[in-house]
Amino acid sequence: MHTVRGEATAAWSLVDGTTRLSVGVPVGATAEVHVPAAARSSVTARDGAVFVRSDRGFIVYEVPHGGWEFVARDDG
């Protein structure tokens, strides 16, 4: 997706109850990433991703520019 700051990307996969979400944020931008998960403890995110809130089936993080990967396990 093209933005005023450059190209933003997102891709996801769901395998055996584990969701992998990859996000690319253009230089000069920040992004709010909504990871599908029931609980924050189910989500793995690298350092630099800041937890913002839980929101109806999503765990929300804010991230600066760069490449990001989130992994959410189905603990149910």
Backbone as a printed PyTorch tensor [residue, N CA C, xyz], in Angstrom:
tensor([[[  0.8440,  -1.1640,   0.0000],
         [  0.0000,   0.0000,   0.0000],
         [  0.8960,   1.2350,   0.0000]],

        [[  0.6170,   2.1550,  -0.8780],
         [  1.4020,   3.3870,  -0.9450],
         [  0.8070,   4.4310,   0.0030]],

        [[  1.6710,   5.0550,   0.7930],
         [  1.2580,   6.1300,   1.6920],
         [  2.0500,   7.3850,   1.3400]],

        [[  1.7340,   8.5100,   1.9650],
         [  2.4800,   9.7400,   1.7090],
         [  3.9300,   9.6220,   2.1750]],

        [[  4.2380,   8.6770,   3.0470],
         [  5.5970,   8.4570,   3.5530],
         [  6.3490,   7.3790,   2.7760]],

        [[  5.6510,   6.6390,   1.9140],
         [  6.2810,   5.5420,   1.1790],
         [  5.4380,   4.2950,   1.2460]],

        [[  6.0640,   3.1860,   0.9430],
         [  5.3470,   1.9120,   0.8630],
         [  5.1770,   1.2770,   2.2420]],

        [[  3.9460,   0.9080,   2.5880],
         [  3.6270,   0.1670,   3.8090],
         [  3.2070,  -1.2300,   3.3830]],

        [[  3.6060,  -2.2390,   4.1630],
         [  3.2730,  -3.6080,   3.7990],
         [  2.6920,  -4.3590,   4.9900]],

        [[  1.9130,  -5.3680,   4.6900],
         [  1.3860,  -6.2650,   5.7240],
         [  1.1120,  -7.6150,   5.0840]],

        [[  1.4500,  -8.6750,   5.8200],
         [  1.1740, -10.0360,   5.3740],
         [  0.9420, -10.8790,   6.6160]],

        [[  0.1250, -11.9270,   6.4620],
         [ -0.1350, -12.7820,   7.6120],
         [ -0.3160, -14.2180,   7.1660]],

        [[ -0.1180, -15.1240,   8.1300],
         [ -0.3970, -16.5350,   7.8960],
         [ -0.9420, -17.1350,   9.1810]],

        [[ -1.7260, -18.1840,   9.0200],
         [ -2.2970, -18.9060,  10.1570],
         [ -1.9940, -20.3840,   9.9500]],

        [[ -1.1540, -20.9540,  10.8340],
         [ -0.7560, -22.3540,  10.7350],
         [ -0.8500, -22.9800,  12.1160]],

        [[ -1.6340, -24.0360,  12.2290],
         [ -1.7630, -24.7830,  13.4870],
         [ -2.0580, -23.8850,  14.6900]],

        [[ -2.9510, -22.9340,  14.5200],
         [ -3.3510, -22.0760,  15.6310],
         [ -2.3920, -20.9480,  15.9430]],

        [[ -1.3520, -20.7660,  15.1290],
         [ -0.4050, -19.6730,  15.3350],
         [ -0.5230, -18.6840,  14.1850]],

        [[ -0.7660, -17.4300,  14.5210],
         [ -0.8520, -16.3640,  13.5280],
         [  0.4680, -15.6240,  13.4880]],

        [[  1.0270, -15.4540,  12.2910],
         [  2.2360, -14.6520,  12.0860],
         [  1.8380, -13.4430,  11.2590]],

        [[  2.1510, -12.2740,  11.7840],
         [  1.8120, -11.0190,  11.1300],
         [  3.0980, -10.2430,  10.8930]],

        [[  3.3940,  -9.9400,   9.6250],
         [  4.5760,  -9.1660,   9.2530],
         [  4.1200,  -7.8120,   8.7350]],

        [[  4.7630,  -6.7540,   9.2400],
         [  4.3740,  -5.3890,   8.9030],
         [  5.6200,  -4.6020,   8.5210]],

        [[  5.5210,  -3.8120,   7.4610],
         [  6.5850,  -2.8960,   7.0690],
         [  6.0670,  -1.4720,   7.1470]],

        [[  6.7720,  -0.6430,   7.9100],
         [  6.3640,   0.7500,   8.1240],
         [  7.3960,   1.6600,   7.4640]],

        [[  6.9670,   2.6040,   6.6130],
         [  7.9220,   3.4640,   5.9240],
         [  8.6340,   4.4380,   6.8690]],

        [[  9.8160,   4.8690,   6.4500],
         [ 10.6100,   5.8280,   7.2150],
         [  9.7910,   7.0980,   7.4590]],

        [[  9.8520,   7.5880,   8.6890],
         [  9.1440,   8.8150,   9.0510],
         [  7.7160,   8.5800,   9.5160]],

        [[  7.3040,   7.3210,   9.5640],
         [  5.9320,   7.0100,   9.9650],
         [  5.9370,   6.1230,  11.2090]],

        [[  4.8080,   6.0700,  11.8720],
         [  4.5540,   5.0880,  12.9200],
         [  3.2810,   4.3550,  12.5380]],

        [[  3.0900,   3.1910,  13.1170],
         [  1.8940,   2.4110,  12.7960],
         [  1.2940,   1.8410,  14.0730]],

        [[ -0.0130,   1.7150,  14.0580],
         [ -0.7360,   1.0080,  15.1100],
         [ -1.0910,  -0.3500,  14.5210]],

        [[ -0.5660,  -1.4160,  15.1280],
         [ -0.7300,  -2.7670,  14.6100],
         [ -1.7060,  -3.5250,  15.5020]],

        [[ -2.7620,  -4.0590,  14.9110],
         [ -3.7800,  -4.8170,  15.6340],
         [ -3.5280,  -6.3030,  15.3960]],

        [[ -3.0330,  -6.9810,  16.4190],
         [ -2.6930,  -8.3960,  16.3210],
         [ -3.8840,  -9.2090,  16.8320]],

        [[ -4.4270, -10.1100,  16.0040],
         [ -5.5780, -10.8960,  16.4550],
         [ -5.1700, -11.8890,  17.5440]],

        [[ -5.6040, -11.6220,  18.7750],
         [ -5.2900, -12.4860,  19.9190],
         [ -6.2330, -12.1500,  21.0580]],

        [[ -6.4940, -13.1370,  21.9000],
         [ -7.3950, -12.9390,  23.0360],
         [ -6.7070, -12.2950,  24.2250]],

        [[ -5.3790, -12.4920,  24.3440],
         [ -4.6590, -11.9790,  25.5120],
         [ -3.2660, -11.5110,  25.1140]],

        [[ -2.7800, -10.5100,  25.7990],
         [ -1.4430,  -9.9870,  25.5370],
         [ -0.3780, -11.0700,  25.7330]],

        [[ -0.5910, -11.9510,  26.6930],
         [  0.3780, -13.0130,  26.9790],
         [  0.5140, -14.0110,  25.8310]],

        [[ -0.4090, -13.9950,  24.8870],
         [ -0.3680, -14.8970,  23.7360],
         [  0.4650, -14.3460,  22.5810]],

        [[  0.8920, -13.0790,  22.6860],
         [  1.5600, -12.4020,  21.5730],
         [  3.0490, -12.2130,  21.8830]],

        [[  3.8690, -12.5230,  20.8810],
         [  5.2980, -12.2520,  20.9560],
         [  5.6140, -11.1330,  19.9760]],

        [[  6.2770, -10.0950,  20.4730],
         [  6.6810,  -8.9640,  19.6410],
         [  8.1080,  -8.5920,  20.0150]],

        [[  8.8720,  -8.1210,  19.0560],
         [ 10.2600,  -7.7780,  19.3550],
         [ 10.3380,  -6.4620,  20.1240]],

        [[ 11.4950,  -6.2360,  20.7420],
         [ 11.7270,  -4.9910,  21.4680],
         [ 11.5010,  -3.8060,  20.5420]],

        [[ 10.8830,  -2.7740,  21.0840],
         [ 10.5830,  -1.5800,  20.3100],
         [  9.1070,  -1.4570,  19.9790]],

        [[  8.3980,  -2.5780,  19.9910],
         [  6.9430,  -2.5580,  19.8040],
         [  6.3290,  -2.2150,  21.1600]],

        [[  5.5330,  -1.1770,  21.2120],
         [  4.9630,  -0.6920,  22.4680],
         [  3.5000,  -1.1160,  22.5680]],

        [[  3.1730,  -1.8880,  23.6250],
         [  1.7840,  -2.2750,  23.8690],
         [  0.9570,  -1.0240,  24.1240]],

        [[ -0.1880,  -0.9210,  23.4450],
         [ -1.0770,   0.2360,  23.6030],
         [ -2.3390,  -0.1480,  24.3690]],

        [[ -3.0150,  -1.2390,  23.9060],
         [ -4.2690,  -1.6250,  24.5520],
         [ -4.7560,  -2.9550,  23.9980]],

        [[ -5.7290,  -3.5270,  24.6770],
         [ -6.4940,  -4.6600,  24.1620],
         [ -7.7950,  -4.0940,  23.6120]],

        [[ -8.2320,  -4.6060,  22.4680],
         [ -9.4120,  -4.0330,  21.8250],
         [-10.2190,  -5.1140,  21.1160]],

        [[-11.2150,  -5.6910,  21.7870],
         [-12.1640,  -6.6490,  21.2080],
         [-11.5160,  -7.7070,  20.3140]],

        [[-10.6900,  -8.5610,  20.8970],
         [-10.0820,  -9.6450,  20.1410],
         [ -8.7560,  -9.2970,  19.4910]],

        [[ -8.2560,  -8.1060,  19.7660],
         [ -6.9710,  -7.6740,  19.2190],
         [ -6.0930,  -7.1220,  20.3330]],

        [[ -4.7940,  -7.3520,  20.1810],
         [ -3.8060,  -6.7190,  21.0380],
         [ -3.1300,  -5.6690,  20.1630]],

        [[ -3.1190,  -4.4270,  20.6220],
         [ -2.6870,  -3.3100,  19.7910],
         [ -1.3120,  -2.8250,  20.2320]],

        [[ -0.4140,  -2.6910,  19.2480],
         [  0.9350,  -2.1750,  19.4740],
         [  1.1590,  -0.9520,  18.5990]],

        [[  2.0760,  -0.0850,  19.0300],
         [  2.5360,   1.0110,  18.1880],
         [  3.9890,   0.7450,  17.8650]],

        [[  4.3550,   0.9270,  16.5870],
         [  5.7210,   0.6720,  16.1540],
         [  6.2180,   1.8100,  15.2680]],

        [[  7.5270,   2.0810,  15.3140],
         [  8.1240,   3.0540,  14.3900],
         [  8.4400,   2.3840,  13.0570]],

        [[  9.1050,   3.1310,  12.1740],
         [  9.4220,   2.5820,  10.8480],
         [ 10.3070,   1.3410,  10.9580]],

        [[ 10.2180,   0.5270,   9.9310],
         [ 11.0160,  -0.6960,   9.8770],
         [ 10.1460,  -1.9140,   9.6530]],

        [[ 10.7770,  -3.0750,   9.7480],
         [ 10.0690,  -4.3380,   9.5810],
         [  9.7550,  -4.9520,  10.9360]],

        [[  8.5420,  -5.4390,  11.0770],
         [  8.0590,  -5.9750,  12.3580],
         [  7.3790,  -7.3020,  12.1500]],

        [[  7.5870,  -8.2260,  13.0960],
         [  6.8690,  -9.4980,  13.0610],
         [  6.2510,  -9.7600,  14.4220]],

        [[  5.0030, -10.1820,  14.3900],
         [  4.2490, -10.5230,  15.5960],
         [  3.7840, -11.9590,  15.4620]],

        [[  3.8460, -12.7070,  16.5610],
         [  3.3850, -14.0840,  16.5690],
         [  2.3490, -14.2200,  17.6830]],

        [[  1.1700, -14.7040,  17.3290],
         [  0.0850, -14.8840,  18.2980],
         [ -0.2960, -16.3500,  18.3430]],

        [[ -0.2140, -16.9540,  19.5280],
         [ -0.5930, -18.3470,  19.7270],
         [ -2.0420, -18.4350,  20.1780]],

        [[ -2.7400, -19.4350,  19.6930],
         [ -4.1000, -19.7060,  20.1450],
         [ -3.9940, -20.5630,  21.3900]],

        [[ -4.0940, -19.9340,  22.5510],
         [ -3.9340, -20.6500,  23.8200],
         [ -5.2270, -21.3000,  24.2910]],

        [[ -6.2700, -21.2140,  23.4550],
         [ -7.5610, -21.7500,  23.8560],
         [ -7.7020, -23.1270,  23.4590]]])
